[in-house]
Rosetta silent file (secondary structure, phi, psi, omega in degrees, C-alpha in Angstrom):
SEQUENCE: XXXXXXXXXXXXXXXXXXXXXXXXXXXXXXXXXXXXXXXXXXXXXXXXXXXXXXXXXXXXXXXXXXXXXXXXXXXXXXXXXXXXXXXXXXXXXXXXXXXXXXXXXXXXXXXXXXXXXXXXXXXXXXXXXXXXXXXXXXXXXXXXXXXXXXXXXXXXXXXXXXXXXXXXXXXXXXXXXXXXXXXXXXXXXXXXXXXXXXXXXXXXXXXXXXXXXXXXXXXXXXXXXXXXXXXXXXXXXXXXXXXXXXXXXXXXXXXXXXXXXXXXXXXXXXXXXXXXXXXXXXXXXXXXXXXXXXXXXXXXXXXXXXXXXXXXXXXXXXXXXXXXXXXXXXXXXXXXXXXXXXXXXXXXX
SCORE:     score description
SCORE:     0.000 S_00000001
   1 L     0.000  140.633  179.983   13.518   -2.185   46.791 S_00000001
   2 L   -79.674  127.499 -178.956   15.233   -2.064   43.509 S_00000001
   3 L   -93.252  138.375  176.697   18.815   -3.138   43.655 S_00000001
   4 L  -118.714  131.688 -179.497   21.411   -1.471   41.352 S_00000001
   5 L   -86.655  123.512  173.834   24.815   -2.920   40.443 S_00000001
   6 L  -105.951  144.428 -177.342   27.363   -0.373   40.871 S_00000001
   7 L   -83.299  124.461  177.301   30.883   -0.503   39.526 S_00000001
   8 L   -57.176  141.302  175.446   33.324   -0.544   42.638 S_00000001
   9 L   -57.013  141.190  176.320   35.601    2.532   43.091 S_00000001
  10 L   -83.595  104.499  176.172   39.001    2.203   41.774 S_00000001
  11 L   -75.739   -3.630 -175.394   41.380    2.268   44.795 S_00000001
  12 L   100.986   -4.307  176.955   44.318    1.736   42.732 S_00000001
  13 L   -88.845   -5.120  178.123   44.215   -2.132   43.110 S_00000001
  14 L   -78.333  124.923  174.237   42.358   -2.401   39.686 S_00000001
  15 L   -76.342  172.064 -176.299   44.842   -3.536   37.004 S_00000001
  16 H   -76.448  -34.434 -177.462   44.785   -1.791   33.603 S_00000001
  17 H   -63.867  -40.183 -171.797   43.655   -5.122   32.001 S_00000001
  18 H   -77.959  -38.004  176.160   40.550   -5.283   34.446 S_00000001
  19 H   -65.171  -38.669 -176.433   39.689   -1.673   33.535 S_00000001
  20 H   -59.884  -40.532 -171.994   39.864   -2.411   29.791 S_00000001
  21 H   -59.517  -34.664 -169.095   37.438   -5.285   30.331 S_00000001
  22 H   -81.993  -29.617  177.265   34.845   -2.817   31.858 S_00000001
  23 L   -67.145  129.934 -173.618   35.128   -0.451   29.014 S_00000001
  24 L   -66.166  150.160  176.284   32.598   -0.775   26.161 S_00000001
  25 L  -100.515  123.925 -171.615   34.045   -2.003   22.814 S_00000001
  26 L  -101.621  132.075  174.284   33.214    0.037   19.765 S_00000001
  27 E   -56.370  130.032  173.684   32.989   -1.559   16.436 S_00000001
  28 E  -114.550  115.406 -173.127   35.563   -0.427   13.884 S_00000001
  29 E  -123.402  124.999  174.008   34.668   -0.748   10.161 S_00000001
  30 E   -58.823  141.263  173.594   37.103    0.192    7.222 S_00000001
  31 H   -70.288  -35.403  166.744   35.632    2.653    4.807 S_00000001
  32 H   -48.151  -36.223  178.105   36.796    0.296    2.122 S_00000001
  33 H   -72.590  -28.971  173.579   34.516   -2.343    3.368 S_00000001
  34 H   -76.679  -33.310  176.701   31.475    0.114    2.926 S_00000001
  35 H   -72.150  -46.325 -176.999   32.544    0.756   -0.776 S_00000001
  36 H   -63.593  -31.740  173.338   32.976   -3.035   -1.403 S_00000001
  37 H   -59.906  -45.637 -175.385   29.415   -3.501    0.148 S_00000001
  38 H   -63.500  -50.231  175.075   28.047   -0.858   -2.171 S_00000001
  39 H   -66.244  -15.427 -172.386   29.786   -2.498   -5.243 S_00000001
  40 L   -77.610  143.342 -179.004   28.724   -6.037   -4.382 S_00000001
  41 L   -53.269  138.688 -177.543   26.014   -7.627   -6.444 S_00000001
  42 E  -116.775  130.542 -169.177   22.633   -7.671   -4.837 S_00000001
  43 E   -90.584  131.115  173.512   20.129  -10.581   -5.433 S_00000001
  44 E  -102.760  119.481 -177.679   16.460   -9.457   -6.242 S_00000001
  45 E   -97.045  140.454 -178.970   14.048  -12.057   -5.600 S_00000001
  46 E    85.736   18.948 -173.703   10.758  -12.443   -7.689 S_00000001
  47 E   -77.552  138.824  178.627   12.169  -10.563  -10.570 S_00000001
  48 E   -89.891  118.352  175.307   10.150  -11.293  -13.877 S_00000001
  49 E   -92.315  118.799  176.439   12.340  -12.301  -16.781 S_00000001
  50 L   -71.487  -19.299  176.174   10.817  -11.503  -20.204 S_00000001
  51 L   -81.927  -46.587  166.865   13.307  -14.112  -21.615 S_00000001
  52 L   -80.590   -7.185 -178.127   12.435  -16.916  -19.274 S_00000001
  53 L    52.752   48.119 -179.330    8.793  -16.026  -19.088 S_00000001
  54 E  -176.540  160.944  174.602    8.837  -16.632  -15.354 S_00000001
  55 E   -88.532  154.301  178.463   10.025  -15.061  -12.106 S_00000001
  56 E  -172.874 -159.481 -176.293   13.306  -15.824  -10.372 S_00000001
  57 E   -91.197  139.308 -178.367   16.401  -14.248   -8.896 S_00000001
  58 E  -120.778  150.273  172.029   18.067  -11.201  -10.560 S_00000001
  59 E  -111.598  135.396 -179.839   21.436   -9.797   -9.670 S_00000001
  60 E  -117.859  136.128  179.444   21.782   -5.869   -9.500 S_00000001
  61 L  -127.569  136.830  178.941   25.107   -4.160   -9.438 S_00000001
  62 L   -88.662  126.915  165.983   25.695   -0.406   -8.648 S_00000001
  63 L  -137.991  168.382  177.094   27.860    1.778  -10.728 S_00000001
  64 L  -117.332  105.676  175.474   28.424    5.631  -11.245 S_00000001
  65 L   -63.781  -43.150  176.570   28.318    6.662  -14.891 S_00000001
  66 L  -121.190  152.373  171.171   29.037   10.162  -14.123 S_00000001
  67 L  -111.524  107.445 -176.030   30.863   11.917  -11.208 S_00000001
  68 L   -57.123  162.432  171.204   29.275   15.018   -9.748 S_00000001
  69 L   -61.347  -44.903 -176.616   30.945   18.051   -8.712 S_00000001
  70 E  -121.449  146.719 -178.581   29.778   17.566   -5.201 S_00000001
  71 E  -137.650  122.740 -176.444   28.974   14.211   -3.544 S_00000001
  72 E  -105.334  122.361  170.447   26.964   13.434   -0.524 S_00000001
  73 E   -99.331  131.672  175.590   27.691   10.018    1.185 S_00000001
  74 E  -117.004  121.903  179.527   25.181    8.681    3.657 S_00000001
  75 L   -91.665  129.442 -173.883   26.190    6.126    6.178 S_00000001
  76 L   -89.247   86.241  172.078   23.226    3.941    7.334 S_00000001
  77 L   -86.478   -4.156  176.276   23.882    3.887   11.033 S_00000001
  78 E   -96.690  149.696  174.806   20.206    3.317   12.015 S_00000001
  79 E  -154.828  162.400  179.903   18.610   -0.051   12.018 S_00000001
  80 E   -99.749  126.572  174.069   15.422   -1.778   13.280 S_00000001
  81 L   -76.245  177.482 -178.355   15.826   -3.972   16.222 S_00000001
  82 L   -64.280  -31.017 -178.000   14.012   -7.162   17.037 S_00000001
  83 L   -85.895   12.431  170.908   11.541   -5.105   19.285 S_00000001
  84 L    74.957   23.467  174.868   10.637   -2.930   16.154 S_00000001
  85 L  -110.161  141.235 -179.831   12.454    0.206   17.557 S_00000001
  86 E   -73.476  116.340  178.651   14.949    2.229   15.454 S_00000001
  87 E  -128.256  161.184  179.138   18.392    2.163   17.047 S_00000001
  88 E   -89.956  133.736  174.523   21.795    3.489   16.227 S_00000001
  89 L   -86.519  104.546 -173.564   24.812    1.542   15.251 S_00000001
  90 L   -77.256   96.466  173.540   27.565    2.922   17.388 S_00000001
  91 E  -140.764  156.617 -176.492   30.478    2.147   15.160 S_00000001
  92 E   -94.940  112.680  176.973   33.706    3.824   14.069 S_00000001
  93 E  -115.698  115.073 -169.267   33.962    4.211   10.259 S_00000001
  94 E   -76.787   85.443  174.143   37.245    5.630    9.164 S_00000001
  95 L   -75.484  121.730 -174.102   36.117    7.997    6.346 S_00000001
  96 L   -77.337  161.215  179.036   39.213    9.303    4.576 S_00000001
  97 L   -77.955  -26.502  168.256   39.730   12.967    3.968 S_00000001
  98 E  -124.170  144.715 -172.844   40.347   12.268    0.261 S_00000001
  99 E  -136.126  140.807 -178.513   38.406    9.828   -1.832 S_00000001
 100 E  -124.322  106.936 -173.958   38.819    8.040   -5.202 S_00000001
 101 L  -103.373   15.817 -176.497   35.627    6.555   -6.647 S_00000001
 102 H   -62.583  -17.690  176.926   36.846    5.810  -10.038 S_00000001
 103 H   -65.301  -16.937 -169.816   36.420    1.987   -8.998 S_00000001
 104 H   -91.854  -18.209 -171.058   32.605    2.662   -9.169 S_00000001
 105 L   -74.395  129.763 -169.518   32.718    3.794  -12.856 S_00000001
 106 L   -72.743  176.220  179.665   31.430    1.057  -15.284 S_00000001
 107 H   -85.682  150.340 -174.608   33.334   -0.270  -18.130 S_00000001
 108 H    58.875   27.562 -175.918   32.921    1.199  -21.648 S_00000001
 109 H    65.638   20.429  172.903   31.281    4.280  -20.213 S_00000001
 110 L   110.219 -167.327  173.452   28.214    2.397  -18.983 S_00000001
 111 L    79.290 -161.034  175.803   25.378    0.567  -20.623 S_00000001
 112 L   -58.211  129.023 -177.892   25.732   -3.106  -21.168 S_00000001
 113 L   -94.560  167.821 -178.708   28.704   -4.680  -19.566 S_00000001
 114 L   -60.289  137.867 -167.207   30.624   -7.714  -20.754 S_00000001
 115 L    77.684    6.831 -178.397   28.526  -10.854  -20.740 S_00000001
 116 L  -105.418  163.743  171.416   25.333   -9.033  -20.410 S_00000001
 117 L  -147.297  139.677  178.694   22.275   -8.875  -22.907 S_00000001
 118 L   -58.484  139.781  167.268   19.188   -6.773  -22.980 S_00000001
 119 L   -71.299  145.116 -178.805   16.021   -8.513  -21.961 S_00000001
 120 L   -71.146  144.376 -178.029   13.269   -8.525  -24.722 S_00000001
 121 L   -78.792  104.076 -173.130   10.846   -5.804  -24.246 S_00000001
 122 L  -149.949  134.810  174.426    7.744   -7.452  -22.936 S_00000001
 123 L   -81.541  146.697  173.551    5.317   -6.729  -20.022 S_00000001
 124 L   -70.886  108.512 -171.558    4.810   -9.611  -17.619 S_00000001
 125 L   -74.573  -59.597 -172.533    1.312  -10.628  -18.939 S_00000001
 126 L  -124.988   30.133 -179.988   -0.233  -13.348  -16.530 S_00000001
 127 L  -120.063  122.917 -170.023    2.658  -13.900  -14.267 S_00000001
 128 L  -133.242  159.048  178.803    2.414  -12.835  -10.631 S_00000001
 129 L   -66.080  133.150 -164.277    4.168  -13.690   -7.524 S_00000001
 130 L   -57.806  -37.599  179.527    2.669  -17.060   -6.191 S_00000001
 131 L  -100.115   14.840  170.744    1.853  -15.719   -2.745 S_00000001
 132 L   -61.861  139.986  177.325    0.714  -12.204   -3.918 S_00000001
 133 E   -86.768  131.554 -179.982   -2.740  -11.229   -2.766 S_00000001
 134 L  -100.772  157.846  177.777   -4.784  -10.640   -5.713 S_00000001
 135 L  -131.136  142.666 -176.645   -8.078   -8.496   -6.130 S_00000001
 136 L   -69.101  -10.512  175.411  -10.947   -9.209   -8.406 S_00000001
 137 L   -96.064    2.051  179.379  -10.890   -5.559   -9.630 S_00000001
 138 L  -119.219  145.690 -179.315   -7.166   -5.903  -10.606 S_00000001
 139 L   -77.534  157.918 -176.811   -5.781   -7.868  -13.402 S_00000001
 140 L   -62.441  -19.778 -176.685   -3.546  -10.778  -12.654 S_00000001
 141 L   -74.339   -6.586 -178.081   -0.480   -8.980  -13.996 S_00000001
 142 L  -127.715   97.101 -177.318   -0.406   -6.653  -11.291 S_00000001
 143 L   -55.271  152.452  178.841   -0.035   -7.873   -7.502 S_00000001
 144 E  -103.434  125.789  173.045   -1.930   -6.056   -4.897 S_00000001
 145 L   -72.552  144.694 -175.063   -0.272   -4.835   -1.706 S_00000001
 146 L   -69.021  128.452  179.125   -1.671   -6.140    1.493 S_00000001
 147 H   -69.971  -17.559  170.844   -3.499   -3.232    3.165 S_00000001
 148 H   -76.798  -22.745  172.846   -2.642   -4.271    6.525 S_00000001
 149 H   -75.892  -38.793  170.815    1.149   -4.078    5.773 S_00000001
 150 H   -52.061  -56.385 -170.125    0.579   -0.730    4.042 S_00000001
 151 H   -61.482  -44.227 -179.171   -1.348    0.645    6.987 S_00000001
 152 H   -73.456  -24.156  176.469    1.468   -0.455    9.464 S_00000001
 153 H   -85.916  -26.147  179.789    4.232    0.959    7.657 S_00000001
 154 H   -69.946  -31.156  177.472    2.377    4.300    7.080 S_00000001
 155 H   -60.229  -31.116  175.507    1.878    4.374   10.937 S_00000001
 156 L   -72.984   -9.958  176.740    5.587    4.428   11.118 S_00000001
 157 L    93.484   28.641  177.029    5.694    7.559    8.937 S_00000001
 158 L   -94.956  153.117  174.204    6.568    6.114    5.560 S_00000001
 159 L   -64.668  169.221 -178.476    4.669    7.312    2.499 S_00000001
 160 H   -67.765  -52.361 -175.799    1.786    5.444    0.887 S_00000001
 161 H   -66.764  -33.337  177.293    3.519    4.670   -2.304 S_00000001
 162 H   -65.947  -45.714  173.284    6.711    3.615   -0.527 S_00000001
 163 H   -60.359  -43.866  179.870    4.645    1.267    1.710 S_00000001
 164 H   -64.836  -38.781 -177.804    2.978   -0.288   -1.298 S_00000001
 165 H   -65.748  -40.585  175.102    6.145   -0.855   -2.945 S_00000001
 166 H   -56.625  -48.673  173.036    7.548   -2.570   -0.028 S_00000001
 167 H   -62.048  -29.842 -178.498    4.732   -4.885    0.331 S_00000001
 168 H   -88.020  -26.691  170.946    4.719   -6.033   -3.230 S_00000001
 169 H   -67.641  -25.656 -177.717    8.583   -6.358   -3.294 S_00000001
 170 L   -97.271    6.304 -172.111    8.297   -8.676   -0.324 S_00000001
 171 L    55.260   32.582 -179.248    5.380  -10.500   -1.907 S_00000001
 172 L    53.880   36.209 -178.433    3.184   -9.490    1.212 S_00000001
 173 L   -74.556  -17.745  174.381    5.140  -11.891    3.440 S_00000001
 174 L   157.117  172.337  179.242    4.755   -9.529    6.488 S_00000001
 175 H   -66.505  -38.069 -174.308    5.470   -6.177    8.102 S_00000001
 176 H   -65.274  -32.805 -176.668    8.851   -7.152    9.304 S_00000001
 177 H   -81.879  -31.298  172.690   10.183   -8.139    5.788 S_00000001
 178 H   -56.122  -52.851  179.173    8.540   -4.973    4.418 S_00000001
 179 H   -56.216  -45.689  175.205   10.134   -2.840    6.964 S_00000001
 180 H   -54.646  -47.548  175.854   13.460   -4.312    6.070 S_00000001
 181 H   -56.003  -40.087 -179.485   12.878   -3.590    2.399 S_00000001
 182 H   -67.843  -39.957  179.192   12.036    0.000    3.289 S_00000001
 183 H   -66.802  -28.014 -175.248   15.265    0.534    5.058 S_00000001
 184 H   -86.029  -26.989 -175.242   17.275   -0.838    2.207 S_00000001
 185 H  -115.512   11.375 -167.626   15.417    1.053   -0.580 S_00000001
 186 L   -73.800  -13.926  179.631   14.210    4.122    1.028 S_00000001
 187 L   -94.174    3.038  171.447   16.927    6.177   -0.795 S_00000001
 188 L   -61.337  132.289 -177.349   15.775    4.891   -4.132 S_00000001
 189 L   -56.165  -31.196  172.131   14.784    7.756   -6.478 S_00000001
 190 L  -109.366   34.145  176.176   11.401    6.266   -7.140 S_00000001
 191 L   -61.930  -49.467 -176.045   10.562    5.074   -3.578 S_00000001
 192 L   -88.315    6.345 -179.889    7.755    7.656   -3.191 S_00000001
 193 L   -88.912  154.848 -175.007    6.411    7.384   -6.783 S_00000001
 194 L   -59.359  162.719  170.145    3.155    5.806   -7.504 S_00000001
 195 L   -70.076  148.286  178.537    3.263    2.085   -8.785 S_00000001
 196 H   -39.143  -49.914 -177.166    3.506    1.660  -12.588 S_00000001
 197 H   -65.682  -34.730  178.341   -0.080    0.541  -12.871 S_00000001
 198 H   -67.254  -41.112  179.418   -1.253    3.548  -10.725 S_00000001
 199 H   -66.300  -31.812  178.175    0.722    5.981  -12.951 S_00000001
 200 H   -71.638  -27.490  177.912   -1.085    4.471  -16.068 S_00000001
 201 H   -80.403  -23.470  175.750   -4.377    4.822  -14.508 S_00000001
 202 H   -66.683  -31.496 -172.171   -3.688    8.570  -13.608 S_00000001
 203 H   -76.928  -22.007 -174.566   -2.730    9.067  -17.183 S_00000001
 204 H   -91.953  -27.423 -173.459   -6.089    7.516  -18.545 S_00000001
 205 H   -90.418   -9.851  170.065   -8.499    8.923  -16.082 S_00000001
 206 H    56.307 -117.636 -173.015   -7.476   12.643  -16.695 S_00000001
 207 H   -79.478  -20.934 -176.834   -9.344   15.242  -14.851 S_00000001
 208 H   -63.276  -26.501 -179.636  -11.192   12.647  -12.711 S_00000001
 209 H   -75.316  -11.574 -174.725   -7.893   11.989  -10.976 S_00000001
 210 H   -96.450   19.851 -172.476   -7.550   15.646   -9.825 S_00000001
 211 L   -84.281  141.836 -173.579  -10.499   15.439   -7.604 S_00000001
 212 L  -129.411  155.632  179.294   -9.688   16.638   -3.975 S_00000001
 213 L   -71.961  122.331 -175.003  -11.402   16.402   -0.702 S_00000001
 214 H   -52.016  -43.850 -177.604  -13.421   19.626   -0.167 S_00000001
 215 H   -60.715  -45.241 -173.066  -12.781   19.740    3.537 S_00000001
 216 H   -63.877  -48.230 -179.342   -8.986   19.445    3.015 S_00000001
 217 H   -60.559  -40.314  173.140   -8.950   22.264    0.584 S_00000001
 218 H   -62.392  -35.669  179.222  -11.014   24.513    2.863 S_00000001
 219 H   -55.159  -43.880  174.434   -8.739   23.684    5.701 S_00000001
 220 H   -66.355  -52.039  176.871   -5.773   24.990    3.809 S_00000001
 221 H   -42.933  -46.695  170.970   -7.784   28.028    2.552 S_00000001
 222 L   -63.641  -11.981  169.644   -8.294   28.976    6.065 S_00000001
 223 L   -87.205    5.886  173.894   -4.613   29.142    6.729 S_00000001
 224 L   104.940    3.710  179.903   -4.392   31.906    4.342 S_00000001
 225 L   -98.176  155.262  178.815   -3.732   30.125    1.017 S_00000001
 226 L   -75.917  164.619 -177.952   -5.680   30.362   -2.163 S_00000001
 227 H   -58.155  -56.905  176.039   -7.741   27.444   -3.545 S_00000001
 228 H   -48.904  -46.177  179.807   -5.209   26.954   -6.400 S_00000001
 229 H   -64.736  -42.795 -178.231   -2.187   26.748   -3.905 S_00000001
 230 H   -55.071  -49.496 -178.801   -4.203   24.371   -1.776 S_00000001
 231 H   -63.217  -42.272 -178.709   -4.845   22.042   -4.589 S_00000001
 232 H   -69.390  -22.805  177.720   -1.450   22.036   -5.888 S_00000001
 233 H   -78.118  -34.197 -178.704   -0.021   21.312   -2.405 S_00000001
 234 H   -71.660  -37.519 -173.533   -2.498   18.271   -2.035 S_00000001
 235 H   -72.593  -42.259 -175.022   -1.471   17.168   -5.709 S_00000001
 236 L   -76.885  -11.050 -173.408    2.198   17.362   -4.695 S_00000001
 237 L  -134.905   37.490  176.522    1.754   15.361   -1.448 S_00000001
 238 L    46.076   35.507  179.418   -0.575   12.578   -2.524 S_00000001
 239 L    60.167   29.835 -175.435   -3.606   14.403   -1.009 S_00000001
 240 L  -105.794  125.465 -164.285   -2.379   14.046    2.352 S_00000001
 241 H   -61.158  -49.388 -178.413   -3.388   17.174    4.389 S_00000001
 242 H   -66.622  -44.245  177.387   -0.640   17.484    6.968 S_00000001
 243 H   -70.578  -21.122  174.934    2.105   17.034    4.413 S_00000001
 244 H   -68.889  -41.579  179.068    0.346   19.431    2.082 S_00000001
 245 H   -67.340  -35.652  168.180    0.420   22.096    4.745 S_00000001
 246 H   -63.229  -35.973  177.386    4.104   21.544    5.438 S_00000001
 247 H   -62.571  -43.394  179.374    4.636   21.696    1.730 S_00000001
 248 H   -63.278  -51.422 -173.781    2.886   25.235    1.540 S_00000001
 249 H   -71.550  -32.594  178.763    4.874   26.729    4.297 S_00000001
 250 H   -68.018  -27.300  177.859    8.236   25.205    3.164 S_00000001
 251 L   -97.583   11.614 -166.724    7.661   26.781   -0.315 S_00000001
 252 H   -62.665  -25.720 -178.930    6.419   30.037    1.060 S_00000001
 253 H   -67.832  -36.891 -178.216    9.546   31.981   -0.377 S_00000001
 254 H  -142.738   51.002 -167.582    8.619   31.160   -4.001 S_00000001
 255 H   -57.234  -56.991 -169.860    5.036   29.631   -3.685 S_00000001
 256 H   -57.829  -39.434  173.156    3.822   30.623   -6.977 S_00000001
 257 H   -60.099  -37.136 -179.920    6.717   29.020   -8.828 S_00000001
 258 H   -71.742  -35.480 -168.719    6.303   25.784   -6.911 S_00000001
 259 H   -78.645  -28.165  175.580    2.545   25.649   -7.626 S_00000001
 260 H   -72.900  -36.259  171.522    3.184   26.286  -11.354 S_00000001
 261 H   -59.540  -47.071  177.565    5.665   23.329  -11.369 S_00000001
 262 H   -72.379  -37.350  176.214    3.149   20.887  -10.008 S_00000001
 263 H   -61.468  -34.938  175.059    0.523   22.071  -12.464 S_00000001
 264 H   -56.539  -49.925  175.771    3.016   21.584  -15.236 S_00000001
 265 H   -60.196  -52.175  176.554    3.745   18.101  -13.987 S_00000001
 266 H   -53.230  -43.701 -177.321    0.020   17.149  -13.584 S_00000001
 267 H   -70.041  -36.319  176.831   -0.805   18.364  -17.029 S_00000001
 268 H   -57.425  -49.731 -176.259    2.201   16.344  -18.400 S_00000001
 269 H   -69.708  -40.270 -175.727    1.076   13.200  -16.657 S_00000001
 270 H   -66.454  -23.908 -174.322   -2.581   13.679  -17.798 S_00000001
 271 L   -89.013    2.325  169.548   -1.285   14.060  -21.526 S_00000001
 272 L   108.666   -0.060 -179.645    0.190   10.452  -21.196 S_00000001
 273 L  -117.215  128.650  177.921    3.837   11.272  -20.314 S_00000001
 274 L   -74.040  155.312 -177.721    5.073   10.915  -16.780 S_00000001
 275 H   -59.066  -34.935 -169.779    6.829   13.852  -15.106 S_00000001
 276 H   -79.717  -16.878  176.291   10.091   11.720  -14.746 S_00000001
 277 H   -99.706   -5.282 -170.783   10.291   11.194  -18.570 S_00000001
 278 L   -72.723  147.736  178.274    9.297   14.865  -19.546 S_00000001
 279 L   -74.440  142.237 -174.865   12.396   16.685  -20.814 S_00000001
 280 L  -147.550  170.137 -173.759   14.052   19.046  -18.292 S_00000001
 281 L   -87.607   -1.088  175.095   17.163   20.881  -17.845 S_00000001
 282 L   -83.383  -40.591 -172.133   18.250   18.344  -15.186 S_00000001
 283 L  -100.182    6.964  179.819   18.498   15.342  -17.580 S_00000001
 284 L   -84.263  -25.282 -169.294   19.750   17.153  -20.663 S_00000001
 285 L  -157.694  148.199  167.959   23.406   17.411  -19.423 S_00000001
 286 L  -135.376  152.862  173.487   25.538   16.331  -16.446 S_00000001
 287 L   -81.347  132.756 -175.915   28.726   17.531  -15.108 S_00000001
 288 L  -142.534  142.346 -178.877   31.412   14.672  -15.273 S_00000001
 289 L  -164.711 -173.227 -176.255   35.058   14.632  -14.270 S_00000001
 290 L   -65.888  150.524 -166.030   37.550   12.461  -12.613 S_00000001
 291 L  -105.499   54.064  167.839   36.089   10.804   -9.648 S_00000001
 292 E  -108.022  121.126 -163.714   38.520   12.204   -6.991 S_00000001
 293 E  -140.249  153.736  172.698   37.139   14.077   -4.047 S_00000001
 294 E  -118.145  136.940 -168.363   37.983   15.819   -0.845 S_00000001
 295 E   -79.676  135.682 -171.604   35.882   15.994    2.285 S_00000001
 296 E  -124.999  -13.590 -179.865   34.652   19.543    2.984 S_00000001
 297 E  -166.488  163.502  176.498   31.746   18.865    5.476 S_00000001
 298 E  -158.559  145.968  173.417   29.878   16.437    7.595 S_00000001
 299 E  -112.556  132.744 -179.420   26.791   15.990    9.799 S_00000001
 300 E  -122.527  151.110 -175.372   27.107   13.786   13.136 S_00000001
 301 E  -115.388  133.588  178.019   24.484   12.758   15.500 S_00000001
 302 E  -113.236  111.218  178.685   25.264   12.861   19.371 S_00000001
 303 L   150.839  164.652 -170.371   23.090   10.366   21.174 S_00000001
 304 L   -96.182  -17.593  179.341   22.404    6.533   21.522 S_00000001
 305 E  -146.480 -178.954 -179.214   19.130    6.507   19.361 S_00000001
 306 L   -76.467  -21.883 -178.448   16.995    8.427   16.932 S_00000001
 307 L   -87.678   10.484  172.745   14.563    9.583   19.564 S_00000001
 308 L  -152.496  173.161  179.794   17.157   11.446   21.522 S_00000001
 309 L   102.333 -164.375 -168.182   20.464   13.312   20.918 S_00000001
 310 E  -153.163  134.587  176.389   21.532   16.224   18.811 S_00000001
 311 E   -94.544  141.863  174.074   22.760   16.848   15.210 S_00000001
 312 E  -135.179  168.533  179.514   25.856   19.062   14.573 S_00000001
 313 E  -131.778  143.287  173.826   27.722   20.013   11.441 S_00000001
 314 E  -122.884  135.858  172.239   31.473   20.475   10.719 S_00000001
 315 E  -123.037  155.517  176.763   32.646   22.519    7.522 S_00000001
 316 E  -100.934  127.090  175.284   36.093   23.002    6.301 S_00000001
 317 E  -125.894  116.647 -179.841   36.825   26.771    5.817 S_00000001
 318 L    40.781   48.155  178.359   40.180   27.689    4.298 S_00000001
 319 L    90.833   -6.141 -175.385   41.827   24.697    5.725 S_00000001
 320 E  -112.830  136.327  176.747   40.254   24.873    9.153 S_00000001
 321 E   -83.126  127.993  178.010   37.438   22.651   10.583 S_00000001
 322 E  -119.673  140.791 -174.411   34.547   24.637   12.016 S_00000001
 323 E   -98.419  130.133  171.347   31.855   23.221   14.387 S_00000001
 324 E  -118.862  115.902 -179.696   28.277   24.522   13.932 S_00000001
 325 E  -126.729   94.636 -168.577   26.150   23.525   16.916 S_00000001
 326 L    48.349 -115.888 -167.506   22.825   25.614   16.512 S_00000001
 327 L   -87.211  -19.024 -179.946   23.868   29.221   17.154 S_00000001
 328 E   -82.431  131.067  179.608   27.327   28.229   18.459 S_00000001
 329 E  -126.458  136.766 -176.911   30.207   28.307   16.025 S_00000001
 330 E  -162.690  149.852  170.501   33.720   27.419   17.134 S_00000001
 331 E   -62.789  127.171  176.220   37.011   25.923   15.612 S_00000001
 332 L   -85.809  117.165  176.636   37.088   22.221   15.801 S_00000001
 333 L   -81.130  -42.333  174.014   40.417   20.805   16.956 S_00000001
 334 L  -121.345   77.896  177.012   39.370   17.151   16.572 S_00000001
 335 L   -52.819  139.938 -174.991   36.524   16.696   14.279 S_00000001
 336 L   -87.770   78.829 -179.797   34.807   13.238   14.720 S_00000001
 337 H   -59.553  -32.022 -177.603   35.614   12.072   11.251 S_00000001
 338 H   -85.898    7.991 -173.046   34.717    8.356   12.209 S_00000001
 339 H  -121.696    5.785 -177.643   31.294    9.333   13.695 S_00000001
 340 E   -68.267  151.482  168.625   29.560   11.077   10.847 S_00000001
 341 E   -95.670  -32.860  175.487   26.129   10.461    9.456 S_00000001
 342 E  -143.601  142.162 -178.247   26.308   12.268    6.143 S_00000001
 343 E  -126.144  137.499  171.590   29.546   13.453    4.537 S_00000001
 344 E   -96.637  115.532  170.550   30.010   16.123    1.871 S_00000001
 345 E  -103.639  146.651  175.340   32.709   15.747   -0.723 S_00000001
 346 E  -128.713  139.597 -178.674   33.932   18.081   -3.508 S_00000001
 347 E   -52.700  136.231  174.877   35.731   17.121   -6.726 S_00000001
 348 L   -75.111  133.039  174.187   39.393   17.961   -6.358 S_00000001
 349 L   -66.756    0.000    0.000   40.640   20.746   -8.879 S_00000001
């Protein structure tokens, strides 16, 4: 028979101190500590220095050159436990209703900071990580990701390119180290981009890189899409069938425009210029202003871990906070400002 330990009923003889000991203690983290962590220098191991002609440690510091009109802050409340399960960090983070991020703006408007020098423009020729796995079909300047690590990360739901980047960044030391790197860098803008040597290969192979699996194309066509739309979806999703199907349905409102954008990016890459470096309206100009913001919305998670619970949203409307819980909408008297997962700020006028 399974024995269960039950808390004795409080008949009035239990003191307040004893009751306090039974209550769980919730970690309280100042928001300033999160900002300090963001601004703190990060050590990058295995960085190739064109000045030293060798690999070593580099220091990376985060700044904000421009301050957007709207700012989304993501609190990393989820972590991977020792048993490889994703768990939630139940902590109270006191996010302020007004935020000043001018401390994140670099000196002299960005660029080189005092005491810094540009590295010489040189590609790492024959320098590779000492424990990187090499392939006879790949030059020594490009380390090869361990297929076992990449497969393990992809089984967890991460993209192929992101998994390869994690394996190479950790010198193929193992799945645990790669998983930790993924959770630290999954918000990087180039996390899902092909590796630099793969991008160069795509630019030189031209039309040969546009080959698609005929069965995958036919499967999408049977769902009611044209062959052109199916190929564009596969192109946009690293030729992964399930992701391509989701891409098609998520862009159904303006599918032709999305297909044309994918085709334009593919033709630009084939012409020798990556899509990220092609001129666009996004990188021609930025809205910049004073880095003072006010909180207007947040998303919070109710539950103990990522596999259970529920997400709700709070928005501020005309000075009043409103709770959005699926189809239920109500005024929120006490919004959980310290328990949010994502916060939306708007620049103060």
